[in-house]
XYZ file of C-alpha atoms in Angstrom:
759
model
C 10.259 10.569 -18.527
C 8.971 12.417 -15.502
C 10.664 11.376 -12.300
C 8.364 9.520 -9.898
C 8.947 12.055 -7.169
C 8.280 15.063 -9.377
C 5.175 13.399 -10.793
C 3.979 13.133 -7.215
C 3.978 16.903 -6.926
C 7.194 17.324 -4.943
C 9.414 20.399 -5.035
C 12.062 20.343 -7.766
C 15.060 20.162 -5.430
C 14.110 18.277 -2.271
C 16.925 18.353 0.216
C 17.174 18.766 3.939
C 17.842 22.410 4.753
C 18.800 24.064 8.009
C 17.464 27.581 8.404
C 19.237 30.173 10.456
C 17.140 32.237 12.887
C 16.315 34.747 10.138
C 14.633 32.056 8.066
C 17.122 31.954 5.192
C 18.491 28.704 3.846
C 21.863 27.922 5.347
C 23.017 26.025 2.247
C 21.401 27.503 -0.867
C 23.402 25.428 -3.329
C 21.078 22.507 -3.971
C 22.013 20.037 -6.716
C 19.375 18.597 -9.044
C 17.709 15.252 -8.271
C 20.126 12.405 -8.671
C 23.096 14.678 -8.116
C 24.105 13.098 -4.819
C 23.555 9.750 -3.069
C 21.158 11.163 -0.456
C 18.717 12.564 -2.999
C 16.480 9.537 -3.366
C 16.273 9.206 0.396
C 14.943 12.749 0.661
C 12.431 12.175 -2.107
C 11.365 8.919 -0.473
C 10.865 10.689 2.847
C 8.554 13.240 1.263
C 6.402 10.592 -0.433
C 5.867 8.893 2.921
C 5.433 12.247 4.668
C 2.606 13.215 2.340
C 0.547 10.152 3.248
C 1.409 10.544 6.931
C 0.354 14.201 7.130
C -2.838 13.607 5.165
C -3.752 10.736 7.489
C -2.971 12.760 10.608
C -5.318 15.473 9.354
C -8.127 13.186 8.227
C -8.130 11.138 11.438
C -7.413 14.276 13.496
C -4.746 12.407 15.417
C -3.118 14.491 18.132
C -5.874 17.018 17.327
C -3.771 18.421 14.472
C -6.774 19.339 12.305
C -8.393 21.442 15.020
C -5.114 22.942 16.217
C -4.213 24.340 12.790
C -3.161 27.952 12.533
C -2.490 29.775 9.275
C 0.116 32.063 10.833
C 3.540 31.564 9.315
C 6.420 31.487 11.828
C 8.725 34.488 11.470
C 11.639 32.281 10.516
C 9.723 30.805 7.548
C 8.495 34.134 6.192
C 11.017 34.020 3.346
C 9.812 30.623 2.125
C 7.845 30.422 -1.118
C 4.066 29.999 -0.944
C 2.335 29.237 -4.236
C -1.068 30.567 -5.187
C -2.995 27.455 -4.148
C -1.078 26.944 -0.904
C -1.597 28.012 2.699
C 0.469 27.552 5.829
C -0.492 24.750 8.177
C 1.023 25.375 11.588
C 0.520 23.430 14.802
C 1.885 24.926 18.011
C 3.502 22.479 20.401
C 4.487 22.695 24.018
C 8.081 23.110 22.869
C 7.779 25.065 19.637
C 5.838 24.482 16.429
C 5.627 22.416 13.272
C 4.689 23.992 9.956
C 4.276 22.957 6.317
C 2.555 24.032 3.129
C -0.984 22.694 2.656
C -3.738 23.043 0.104
C -7.461 23.357 0.557
C -9.548 20.460 -0.770
C -13.276 20.081 -1.177
C -13.803 16.438 -0.260
C -13.079 14.063 2.641
C -10.962 16.562 4.589
C -10.371 20.292 4.573
C -6.596 20.254 4.090
C -4.009 18.065 2.427
C -0.240 18.187 2.340
C 1.006 20.220 -0.627
C 4.780 19.791 -0.561
C 7.655 19.517 1.804
C 9.477 20.049 3.904
C 7.832 19.882 7.306
C 9.655 22.344 9.553
C 10.097 22.261 13.310
C 11.225 25.281 15.268
C 10.887 27.112 18.533
C 12.487 27.013 21.950
C 11.911 23.313 22.721
C 14.222 20.362 22.168
C 14.811 19.872 18.465
C 13.780 16.717 16.685
C 16.442 15.254 14.385
C 16.778 16.798 10.965
C 16.112 14.716 7.897
C 19.846 14.393 7.565
C 20.484 13.385 11.157
C 22.602 10.355 11.763
C 20.818 8.032 14.201
C 22.747 6.859 17.185
C 22.936 3.249 18.366
C 19.557 1.560 18.603
C 17.986 2.249 21.963
C 19.941 5.313 23.046
C 17.754 7.714 21.076
C 20.565 10.154 20.227
C 21.357 11.678 16.879
C 24.024 13.848 15.334
C 22.600 16.650 13.228
C 23.993 17.751 9.882
C 26.867 20.171 9.827
C 28.421 18.964 13.071
C 25.854 20.570 15.337
C 25.504 19.301 18.864
C 23.753 15.969 19.482
C 20.009 16.333 19.869
C 17.368 14.095 21.383
C 15.706 11.824 18.838
C 12.229 13.073 17.932
C 10.859 9.570 18.264
C 11.879 8.864 21.869
C 13.956 10.605 24.547
C 17.347 9.111 25.236
C 17.775 6.301 27.734
C 18.282 7.821 31.167
C 16.672 11.088 30.134
C 14.127 12.077 32.807
C 11.741 13.048 30.002
C 11.544 9.436 28.776
C 7.999 8.124 29.220
C 5.777 5.380 27.869
C 3.923 5.710 24.603
C 0.865 7.895 24.868
C -2.538 7.465 23.282
C -4.068 8.600 20.063
C -7.607 9.762 19.518
C -10.035 6.884 19.663
C -12.585 8.307 17.267
C -10.486 10.718 15.252
C -12.158 13.771 16.765
C -10.457 14.406 20.096
C -6.988 15.428 21.261
C -4.507 12.734 22.138
C -3.475 12.604 25.760
C -2.163 9.883 27.993
C -3.988 8.913 31.138
C -1.748 5.948 31.906
C 1.797 7.312 31.679
C 4.064 6.846 34.696
C 4.586 9.595 37.220
C 7.751 10.679 35.478
C 5.806 13.108 33.279
C 7.489 16.085 31.688
C 6.215 19.433 32.933
C 4.788 21.810 30.331
C 7.276 24.384 29.146
C 6.592 28.027 30.076
C 5.397 30.315 27.320
C 8.380 31.628 25.385
C 8.445 34.150 22.576
C 9.255 32.482 19.304
C 12.330 34.573 18.586
C 14.067 33.833 21.903
C 15.797 30.676 20.689
C 18.781 31.089 18.353
C 18.556 27.452 17.305
C 17.974 26.832 13.600
C 14.725 25.561 12.182
C 15.017 21.950 11.104
C 13.185 19.750 8.647
C 11.595 16.523 9.794
C 11.393 13.016 8.448
C 8.102 11.115 8.953
C 9.123 9.177 12.067
C 10.492 12.340 13.665
C 7.211 14.166 13.029
C 5.103 11.420 14.582
C 7.493 11.099 17.505
C 7.362 14.840 18.096
C 3.551 14.843 18.153
C 3.512 11.856 20.478
C 6.001 13.513 22.805
C 3.988 16.735 22.765
C 0.832 14.843 23.765
C 2.518 13.730 26.981
C 2.855 17.322 28.163
C -0.889 17.938 27.974
C -3.537 17.110 30.579
C -4.836 13.541 30.223
C -8.328 12.964 28.871
C -10.153 10.193 30.773
C -11.463 7.307 28.723
C -9.046 7.584 25.802
C -7.104 4.495 24.774
C -3.316 4.931 24.963
C -1.160 4.651 21.859
C 0.778 1.699 23.201
C 2.416 0.750 19.910
C 4.014 3.991 18.787
C 7.399 2.281 18.542
C 6.010 -0.199 15.999
C 4.577 2.584 13.851
C 7.815 4.565 14.042
C 9.689 1.474 12.867
C 7.232 1.021 10.005
C 7.630 4.662 8.956
C 11.416 4.396 8.909
C 11.142 1.181 6.917
C 8.683 2.829 4.521
C 11.188 5.591 3.772
C 14.010 3.088 3.356
C 12.015 0.848 1.024
C 10.675 3.796 -0.977
C 14.254 4.921 -1.553
C 15.026 1.410 -2.790
C 12.051 1.581 -5.155
C 13.191 4.925 -6.565
C 16.730 3.666 -7.058
C 15.704 0.369 -8.662
C 13.134 2.106 -10.836
C 15.760 4.473 -12.157
C 18.140 1.612 -12.946
C 15.321 -0.380 -14.512
C 14.289 2.315 -16.971
C 17.754 3.740 -17.688
C 19.957 1.366 -19.692
C 23.672 1.243 -18.943
C 25.776 3.018 -21.538
C 29.111 1.679 -22.763
C 32.031 3.799 -21.712
C 32.536 6.672 -24.118
C 29.094 6.377 -25.719
C 27.629 9.847 -26.334
C 24.201 10.413 -24.802
C 21.371 10.565 -27.323
C 17.685 11.412 -26.905
C 16.821 7.733 -27.142
C 19.017 6.885 -24.177
C 17.874 9.614 -21.830
C 16.327 8.766 -18.492
C 13.227 6.756 -19.218
C 14.581 4.982 -22.298
C 15.031 1.264 -22.601
C 17.953 -0.900 -23.552
C 18.204 -1.836 -27.180
C 16.120 1.030 -28.568
C 17.004 4.534 -29.565
C 13.756 5.862 -30.979
C 10.324 5.837 -29.357
C 7.456 4.263 -31.204
C 4.995 6.647 -32.871
C 2.798 8.389 -30.343
C 4.994 7.486 -27.365
C 6.435 10.152 -25.097
C 10.071 10.962 -25.659
C 12.332 8.263 -24.283
C 9.513 5.725 -23.835
C 9.393 2.687 -26.082
C 7.131 -0.298 -26.521
C 9.636 -2.386 -24.580
C 9.611 -0.072 -21.577
C 9.650 -2.226 -18.411
C 6.841 -0.202 -16.796
C 4.624 -0.043 -19.870
C 1.656 -2.456 -19.653
C 1.362 -4.593 -22.744
C -0.792 -7.506 -23.917
C -0.262 -11.053 -22.675
C 1.449 -9.940 -19.459
C 0.584 -8.592 -15.994
C 4.126 -7.966 -14.747
C 4.459 -4.350 -15.926
C 1.117 -3.494 -14.346
C 2.230 -5.068 -11.069
C 5.381 -2.966 -11.175
C 3.324 0.170 -11.639
C 1.055 -0.808 -8.746
C 4.070 -1.258 -6.479
C 5.174 2.333 -7.065
C 2.180 3.642 -5.106
C 1.007 0.544 -3.261
C -2.022 1.213 -1.061
C -2.907 4.886 -1.659
C -3.024 7.203 1.363
C -1.685 4.667 3.895
C 1.470 6.081 5.529
C 3.171 2.700 6.084
C 2.068 1.084 2.809
C 5.561 1.125 1.335
C 7.089 -0.773 4.264
C 7.686 -4.508 4.363
C 8.744 -4.741 7.988
C 11.121 -7.644 8.389
C 12.904 -6.991 5.108
C 16.117 -5.041 4.836
C 16.805 -2.650 1.990
C 18.815 -5.419 0.334
C 15.849 -7.786 0.652
C 13.525 -5.205 -0.901
C 15.951 -4.845 -3.794
C 16.410 -8.579 -4.288
C 12.798 -9.699 -3.941
C 10.747 -6.622 -4.816
C 8.495 -6.322 -7.878
C 10.915 -4.055 -9.776
C 13.416 -6.891 -9.977
C 14.254 -7.247 -13.673
C 15.272 -10.916 -13.607
C 13.032 -13.882 -12.900
C 13.020 -15.267 -9.366
C 13.291 -18.975 -8.594
C 11.446 -20.362 -5.568
C 12.995 -22.948 -3.304
C 11.374 -26.357 -2.819
C 10.917 -28.612 0.181
C 9.170 -31.946 0.607
C 6.586 -32.150 3.393
C 4.832 -35.208 4.855
C 1.373 -35.600 3.372
C 0.131 -36.914 6.700
C 0.085 -33.459 8.302
C -0.796 -31.462 5.175
C -4.025 -29.690 4.295
C -5.213 -29.264 0.735
C -7.631 -27.298 -1.389
C -10.537 -28.888 -3.188
C -8.958 -28.814 -6.663
C -7.493 -32.109 -7.833
C -4.081 -30.555 -8.463
C -3.703 -29.480 -4.822
C -1.687 -32.600 -4.084
C 0.739 -31.950 -6.943
C 1.207 -28.198 -7.272
C 4.544 -28.631 -8.999
C 2.896 -29.847 -12.199
C 1.196 -26.447 -12.563
C 4.232 -24.382 -11.612
C 7.167 -26.064 -13.356
C 8.047 -27.067 -16.894
C 8.403 -30.730 -17.760
C 12.174 -30.718 -17.387
C 11.958 -28.797 -14.114
C 9.434 -31.308 -12.772
C 11.770 -34.165 -13.702
C 14.621 -32.442 -11.875
C 12.459 -31.939 -8.780
C 11.359 -35.563 -8.659
C 14.965 -36.657 -9.111
C 15.874 -34.604 -6.047
C 13.137 -36.350 -4.077
C 14.460 -39.716 -5.194
C 17.949 -38.797 -3.975
C 16.444 -38.182 -0.550
C 14.557 -41.488 -0.809
C 11.226 -39.717 -0.648
C 8.127 -41.076 -2.348
C 5.408 -38.854 -3.829
C 2.879 -41.064 -2.074
C 4.169 -39.996 1.346
C 5.690 -36.568 0.657
C 4.609 -33.576 -1.388
C 6.985 -31.012 -2.880
C 6.036 -27.448 -1.919
C 7.480 -24.198 -3.297
C 8.891 -21.729 -0.771
C 9.707 -18.080 -1.338
C 13.532 -17.874 -1.356
C 13.559 -15.334 1.493
C 11.223 -17.532 3.537
C 13.365 -20.569 2.760
C 16.396 -18.846 4.221
C 14.337 -17.625 7.176
C 13.017 -21.088 8.011
C 15.721 -23.519 6.959
C 19.083 -21.802 6.477
C 20.430 -22.710 9.910
C 19.034 -26.231 9.797
C 17.161 -26.054 13.102
C 13.846 -27.084 11.499
C 15.279 -30.120 9.729
C 13.726 -32.925 11.717
C 13.162 -36.569 10.830
C 9.405 -36.137 10.444
C 9.457 -32.574 9.095
C 10.167 -30.741 5.842
C 13.098 -31.898 3.745
C 14.843 -29.110 1.787
C 15.248 -30.165 -1.843
C 16.663 -27.153 -3.685
C 17.095 -23.447 -3.122
C 16.065 -22.473 -6.654
C 13.874 -24.081 -9.315
C 11.383 -22.416 -11.655
C 10.981 -18.906 -13.063
C 8.616 -16.281 -11.661
C 8.341 -12.521 -11.299
C 7.460 -10.832 -7.981
C 4.219 -8.861 -7.978
C 3.115 -5.820 -6.017
C 1.850 -8.004 -3.152
C 5.432 -9.316 -2.643
C 4.356 -12.834 -1.649
C 2.632 -13.597 -4.978
C 4.827 -14.597 -7.915
C 3.739 -14.488 -11.569
C 4.802 -17.236 -13.933
C 7.536 -16.079 -16.304
C 6.422 -18.340 -19.150
C 2.750 -18.864 -18.269
C 1.290 -15.471 -17.336
C -2.061 -16.898 -16.213
C -0.381 -18.991 -13.476
C 0.570 -17.235 -10.231
C 1.617 -18.730 -6.921
C 1.082 -17.153 -3.516
C 3.688 -17.983 -0.873
C 3.877 -16.944 2.794
C 6.410 -14.461 4.108
C 7.289 -13.751 7.718
C 7.094 -10.015 7.051
C 4.461 -7.451 7.943
C 2.825 -4.986 5.570
C -0.015 -2.635 6.483
C 0.220 -4.049 9.990
C -0.587 -7.612 8.839
C 1.704 -10.678 8.804
C 1.857 -12.058 5.268
C 1.341 -15.717 6.075
C -0.989 -18.273 4.436
C -3.089 -19.945 7.095
C -5.008 -22.977 5.736
C -8.209 -21.842 7.410
C -8.118 -18.586 5.463
C -7.407 -20.432 2.219
C -10.373 -22.680 2.933
C -12.634 -19.682 3.550
C -11.372 -18.172 0.314
C -12.648 -21.247 -1.503
C -16.061 -20.843 0.095
C -16.152 -17.207 -1.000
C -15.101 -18.169 -4.513
C -17.942 -20.688 -4.678
C -20.378 -17.890 -3.804
C -18.936 -15.654 -6.527
C -19.244 -18.443 -9.085
C -22.836 -19.121 -8.067
C -23.619 -15.445 -8.609
C -21.912 -15.512 -12.019
C -24.058 -18.483 -13.039
C -27.203 -16.508 -12.181
C -26.215 -13.028 -13.360
C -25.205 -12.597 -17.031
C -24.072 -9.003 -16.502
C -21.636 -9.926 -13.727
C -20.558 -13.062 -15.567
C -19.305 -10.844 -18.389
C -18.122 -7.881 -16.304
C -16.331 -9.583 -13.381
C -14.192 -12.658 -13.949
C -13.035 -14.739 -10.999
C -9.569 -16.210 -10.448
C -9.466 -19.902 -9.569
C -7.837 -20.128 -6.122
C -8.926 -23.644 -5.144
C -5.511 -25.248 -5.632
C -3.468 -25.003 -2.467
C -1.549 -26.966 0.120
C -0.185 -26.140 3.547
C 1.866 -27.940 6.151
C 2.655 -27.184 9.784
C 4.302 -29.124 12.552
C 2.158 -31.387 14.735
C 0.799 -29.663 17.814
C 3.294 -31.575 19.946
C 6.262 -29.892 18.250
C 7.971 -27.119 20.184
C 10.102 -24.154 19.117
C 12.594 -23.752 17.633
C 11.881 -26.771 15.410
C 8.155 -26.109 14.959
C 6.820 -24.737 11.678
C 3.755 -22.714 12.619
C 0.503 -22.687 10.635
C 0.757 -20.298 7.723
C 4.559 -20.329 7.464
C 4.769 -23.120 4.882
C 2.011 -23.180 2.263
C 1.322 -22.387 -1.381
C -1.756 -21.311 -3.302
C -1.909 -21.461 -7.082
C -3.937 -18.680 -8.673
C -5.217 -19.381 -12.172
C -6.419 -16.402 -14.190
C -9.065 -16.926 -16.862
C -6.970 -17.716 -19.934
C -8.744 -15.284 -22.221
C -7.517 -12.357 -20.146
C -4.010 -12.679 -21.575
C -4.835 -13.941 -25.066
C -6.119 -10.871 -26.909
C -3.509 -8.559 -28.470
C -5.758 -5.509 -27.968
C -6.088 -5.950 -24.171
C -3.988 -4.364 -21.442
C -4.242 -5.965 -18.001
C -3.163 -4.360 -14.726
C -4.210 -4.043 -11.080
C -6.372 -0.986 -10.522
C -3.642 0.137 -8.115
C -1.446 0.703 -11.182
C -3.807 3.492 -12.230
C -3.121 5.222 -8.895
C 0.631 5.311 -9.559
C 2.105 8.668 -10.477
C 3.116 7.443 -13.923
C 0.459 8.956 -16.151
C 3.030 10.502 -18.471
C 3.654 6.868 -19.408
C 0.154 5.408 -19.048
C -1.750 8.249 -20.691
C -0.107 8.112 -24.118
C -0.295 4.306 -24.049
C -4.063 4.432 -23.503
C -4.465 7.134 -26.139
C -2.702 4.912 -28.662
C -4.842 1.932 -27.690
C -7.992 4.026 -28.167
C -6.722 5.397 -31.482
C -7.544 8.764 -30.001
C -5.865 12.131 -30.090
C -3.184 13.305 -27.678
C -3.650 12.450 -24.037
C -4.520 15.376 -21.794
C -6.846 16.594 -19.028
C -10.042 16.103 -21.038
C -9.183 12.520 -21.916
C -8.098 11.841 -18.332
C -11.511 12.928 -17.037
C -13.234 10.914 -19.757
C -11.270 7.790 -18.852
C -12.019 8.202 -15.150
C -15.735 8.466 -15.890
C -15.678 5.287 -17.972
C -13.747 3.468 -15.267
C -16.114 4.644 -12.531
C -19.180 3.604 -14.553
C -17.909 0.046 -14.993
C -16.457 -0.271 -11.495
C -19.601 0.897 -9.718
C -21.762 -1.266 -11.985
C -19.775 -4.274 -10.795
C -20.038 -3.179 -7.156
C -23.793 -2.524 -7.248
C -24.258 -5.782 -9.132
C -22.702 -7.703 -6.262
C -24.648 -5.707 -3.686
C -27.798 -6.864 -5.487
C -26.879 -10.380 -4.377
C -26.033 -9.327 -0.819
C -22.244 -9.571 -1.107
C -19.306 -7.268 -1.771
C -15.742 -8.303 -2.626
C -12.930 -6.269 -1.098
C -12.629 -3.786 -3.940
C -9.360 -1.995 -3.262
C -6.832 -1.590 -6.050
C -4.689 -4.615 -5.227
C -7.558 -7.091 -5.356
C -9.197 -5.815 -8.545
C -7.489 -6.264 -11.915
C -8.843 -4.140 -14.755
C -8.887 -5.344 -18.358
C -8.661 -2.480 -20.844
C -9.913 -3.364 -24.309
C -8.706 -0.911 -26.941
C -7.978 1.433 -24.040
C -11.488 1.227 -22.568
C -12.355 -0.412 -19.216
C -14.026 -3.611 -20.413
C -14.116 -5.965 -17.443
C -12.464 -6.786 -14.127
C -10.789 -9.828 -12.625
C -11.217 -10.515 -8.906
C -8.531 -12.164 -6.792
C -7.968 -12.790 -3.069
C -11.493 -13.931 -2.269
C -11.220 -14.650 1.467
C -12.537 -11.217 2.480
C -15.810 -11.417 0.536
C -18.301 -9.662 2.826
C -21.998 -10.428 2.963
C -25.250 -9.337 4.587
C -27.435 -12.359 5.461
C -30.747 -10.567 4.906
C -29.841 -9.348 1.440
C -28.435 -12.763 0.482
C -31.664 -14.408 1.621
C -33.685 -11.941 -0.455
C -31.540 -12.884 -3.459
C -32.093 -16.597 -2.811
C -28.439 -17.323 -2.098
C -27.041 -19.554 0.651
C -24.508 -18.030 3.032
C -20.833 -18.701 2.239
C -20.485 -20.836 5.359
C -17.136 -19.468 6.500
C -15.434 -21.468 9.213
C -14.155 -19.037 11.846
C -12.325 -20.138 14.968
C -14.002 -19.344 18.282
C -12.634 -16.059 19.568
C -11.493 -14.806 16.156
C -13.209 -11.623 14.963
C -15.837 -12.058 12.262
C -15.267 -9.090 9.963
C -16.949 -10.564 6.889
C -20.536 -11.051 8.081
C -22.006 -7.532 7.932
C -25.367 -7.217 9.724
C -26.970 -4.459 7.643
C -27.000 -3.384 4.036
C -25.994 0.114 5.100
C -22.794 -1.243 6.623
C -22.115 -3.364 3.538
C -22.437 -0.297 1.307
C -20.002 1.383 3.708
C -17.222 -0.909 2.477
C -17.904 0.304 -1.058
C -17.668 3.896 0.175
C -14.365 3.306 1.985
C -12.336 0.682 0.104
C -14.031 1.013 -3.264
C -14.369 4.779 -3.594
C -12.126 6.532 -1.046
C -9.162 4.186 -1.509
C -9.483 2.754 -5.018
C -11.273 5.275 -7.236
C -9.968 8.290 -5.326
C -6.444 6.917 -5.632
C -6.866 6.984 -9.413
C -8.427 10.452 -9.321
C -5.612 11.788 -7.136
C -2.962 10.515 -9.549
C -4.770 11.933 -12.589
C -5.361 15.274 -10.872
C -1.696 15.659 -9.933
C -0.445 14.553 -13.343
C -2.674 16.898 -15.358
C -3.318 19.801 -12.992
C -7.032 18.994 -12.801
C -9.140 20.236 -9.898
C -9.965 17.032 -8.040
C -13.518 18.243 -7.450
C -14.213 17.463 -11.119
C -13.647 13.773 -10.437
C -16.009 13.804 -7.466
C -18.649 15.592 -9.546
C -18.535 12.745 -12.072
C -19.303 10.009 -9.520
C -23.038 10.679 -8.924
C -23.585 10.056 -12.629
C -21.625 6.807 -12.310
C -23.806 5.730 -9.372
C -26.989 6.316 -11.363
C -25.491 4.523 -14.362
C -24.691 1.527 -12.173
C -28.208 1.424 -10.740
C -29.734 1.627 -14.209
C -27.542 -1.162 -15.575
C -28.037 -3.576 -12.675
C -31.660 -2.854 -11.661
C -31.114 -4.072 -8.069
C -33.905 -4.898 -5.598
C -35.561 -1.782 -4.224
C -34.000 -2.234 -0.771
C -30.533 -2.277 -2.321
C -31.214 0.607 -4.707
C -32.693 2.769 -1.957
C -29.739 2.091 0.349
C -27.174 2.835 -2.358
C -28.842 6.119 -3.328
C -29.352 7.213 0.262
C -25.873 6.363 1.530
C -23.858 7.419 -1.517
C -25.814 10.403 -2.772
C -27.886 11.889 0.057
C -26.342 11.035 3.439
C -24.524 14.034 4.976
C -21.556 11.892 6.011
C -19.782 8.783 4.784
C -17.882 6.233 6.838
C -14.125 6.559 6.509
C -11.341 4.072 7.013
C -9.124 4.850 10.018
C -5.727 3.215 9.620
C -3.086 5.065 11.631
C -4.963 5.458 14.916
C -5.757 1.720 15.171
C -2.113 0.883 14.428
C -0.968 3.194 17.221
C -3.475 1.787 19.709
C -3.602 -1.895 18.778
C -0.293 -2.606 17.070
C 0.265 -5.049 14.262
C -2.480 -7.575 13.674
C -2.232 -11.317 14.136
C -5.201 -11.807 11.810
C -5.473 -11.634 8.019
C -7.127 -8.213 8.050
C -5.231 -5.005 8.678
C -5.858 -2.958 11.826
C -8.553 -0.451 10.950
C -11.401 1.513 12.436
C -14.355 3.509 11.182
C -14.638 7.275 11.297
C -16.731 9.826 9.428
C -16.078 12.272 6.604
C -18.394 14.699 4.794
C -20.164 13.093 1.845
C -17.897 13.965 -1.122
C -20.745 13.512 -3.627
C -23.045 16.145 -2.166
C -23.099 19.398 -4.154
C -21.451 22.353 -2.395
C -23.749 24.185 0.008
């Protein structure tokens, strides 16, 4: 089976290389992937680097898009450049960075083609990808091969006169990044130096080193008044390092998951090659070599777990920190991540009902009856009895095992009127791609969402009761629409998320004993039962379709469709069918003045005989709405309860802005993520996918027949407007830092309309 990294379009032998001043590789003997322990780390770094570079270009952070030069540095002249590639060079105050890029026709002019990213020139070198970081805080590193210590590319060393505060990033994605607030200890610009003066070798960069180098370079340039400083560069650098670390974990666990252990002395056979599965030696008819019906990444009926595993391999497409769960170590990511092959047991605590909040469903006061078997429930209640706790006064709540250790391991939150730990493990669940949601091992339609004190995409993954309550209000709106709209009732099913409970310490409690709102809660998610009943249905998050695993998915869909071999033509056909159904659902909701958050994690696709048949919506608390359009549709507003001072990101004043969320999250993140994966897997020009979308828009409008105001807005904004809104993710993280709200830090930029025909 194709390696994840190679399927992503990476070079065949990714390894850090030092170049001597002539541009030749200092160590030409490069082993194949998997040949040495560092290999997965290098492949992980390139996967993160690709999203980072593409985001830097699209948001024009540090003015990299406008500073591009196509001139190859002399010392890289010997490097291979393929027919579709060009050099992308950015000159810095202290040298240059350079990588291979490819021209694209939509959203941005250039995208990262393949690594490495090189840094050279007379300035201070950033650490190589193989550099060994020094102690935290001193910013030093030891380069490969015993070369002299160099300053870390993410921050000058303590005591170094060049050390300055974080600088800013472009506020609107169109201007250079300069710092107008840095202290007086500013580094002076280096004098112009000919490139070949320095004998130092060219080095390759890891993602954090690249961002740190650009940030450091911005400090040497004249400040631009009115630009917001990038005050949280350190947070983003930490997230990038964590993303590389956790991606390496994913690659390692994935390889172990799909490669069965062989008894000592067993000869290797085709059935046990990489990609095979334990207990089988021959693939089923129509399956790719080494892939069997029991493959742990192969979606199959009656189960969502394999699809969640696939989704986790890409996570949120195009977001450079998407693979990072900041707060988890590599061991945590291995133990609790979605590629875990054994079921996970949550811990349980008993909380006083007096200070608890509950959902509207009757079972909210007794979640354990939905989550545990009969014998497990008996064991739990016996544990409560041992602690002399009555169900009338205390409620058992599940806790993610990592969160349980985080909150209760040292005993400091065990107070007389607080939670009572009952057991560290009871029940059987599988982690999903969202990390905090667990899927029932024996009842696939029952999931439970549990808070984690970790941050992903810049957002803390807690469960605040107010957000759960607003999710119920959004769900009620979706169900009202389904009652009125037969097309949506059949096309878009809605998970039941009304069963939940949360507990936090009384307001009088003080740290360290206080349990804060959102740290201790549970939400049961019930999928419509029919989704998992039919033997001819495959169910997976749409994010699974954006994973670079189409050598596995493609043949599986071809078999389900009873079609011929999977290839580029069938990939384009499938994308068109998916886009038709997806945009029909989206325009259908716009007809009622609302739009769910339609990225690939929130939308589950149900494939019937290999064809996109319907969708399942989950995580309802970010349902957006436009009051005027809802009034025209005769619908009451959801009635969200938002605390004074909290941002209201769900009430969208105009229909144009509401359609903008379809353009960004629905098309540029979700559908384009699928198109990108298909294009890379099959060598298809991605412009062919964009050319198919106008037809899908017209199909959606014809199927839904929306009010004229909605139809006119959809046609104008999707098909005729010269520009689309775009989702800015890295700039807001640099400027604002990690969010304390439920929505990720993001801004709005502009990109050329990808659906307009070429001029």
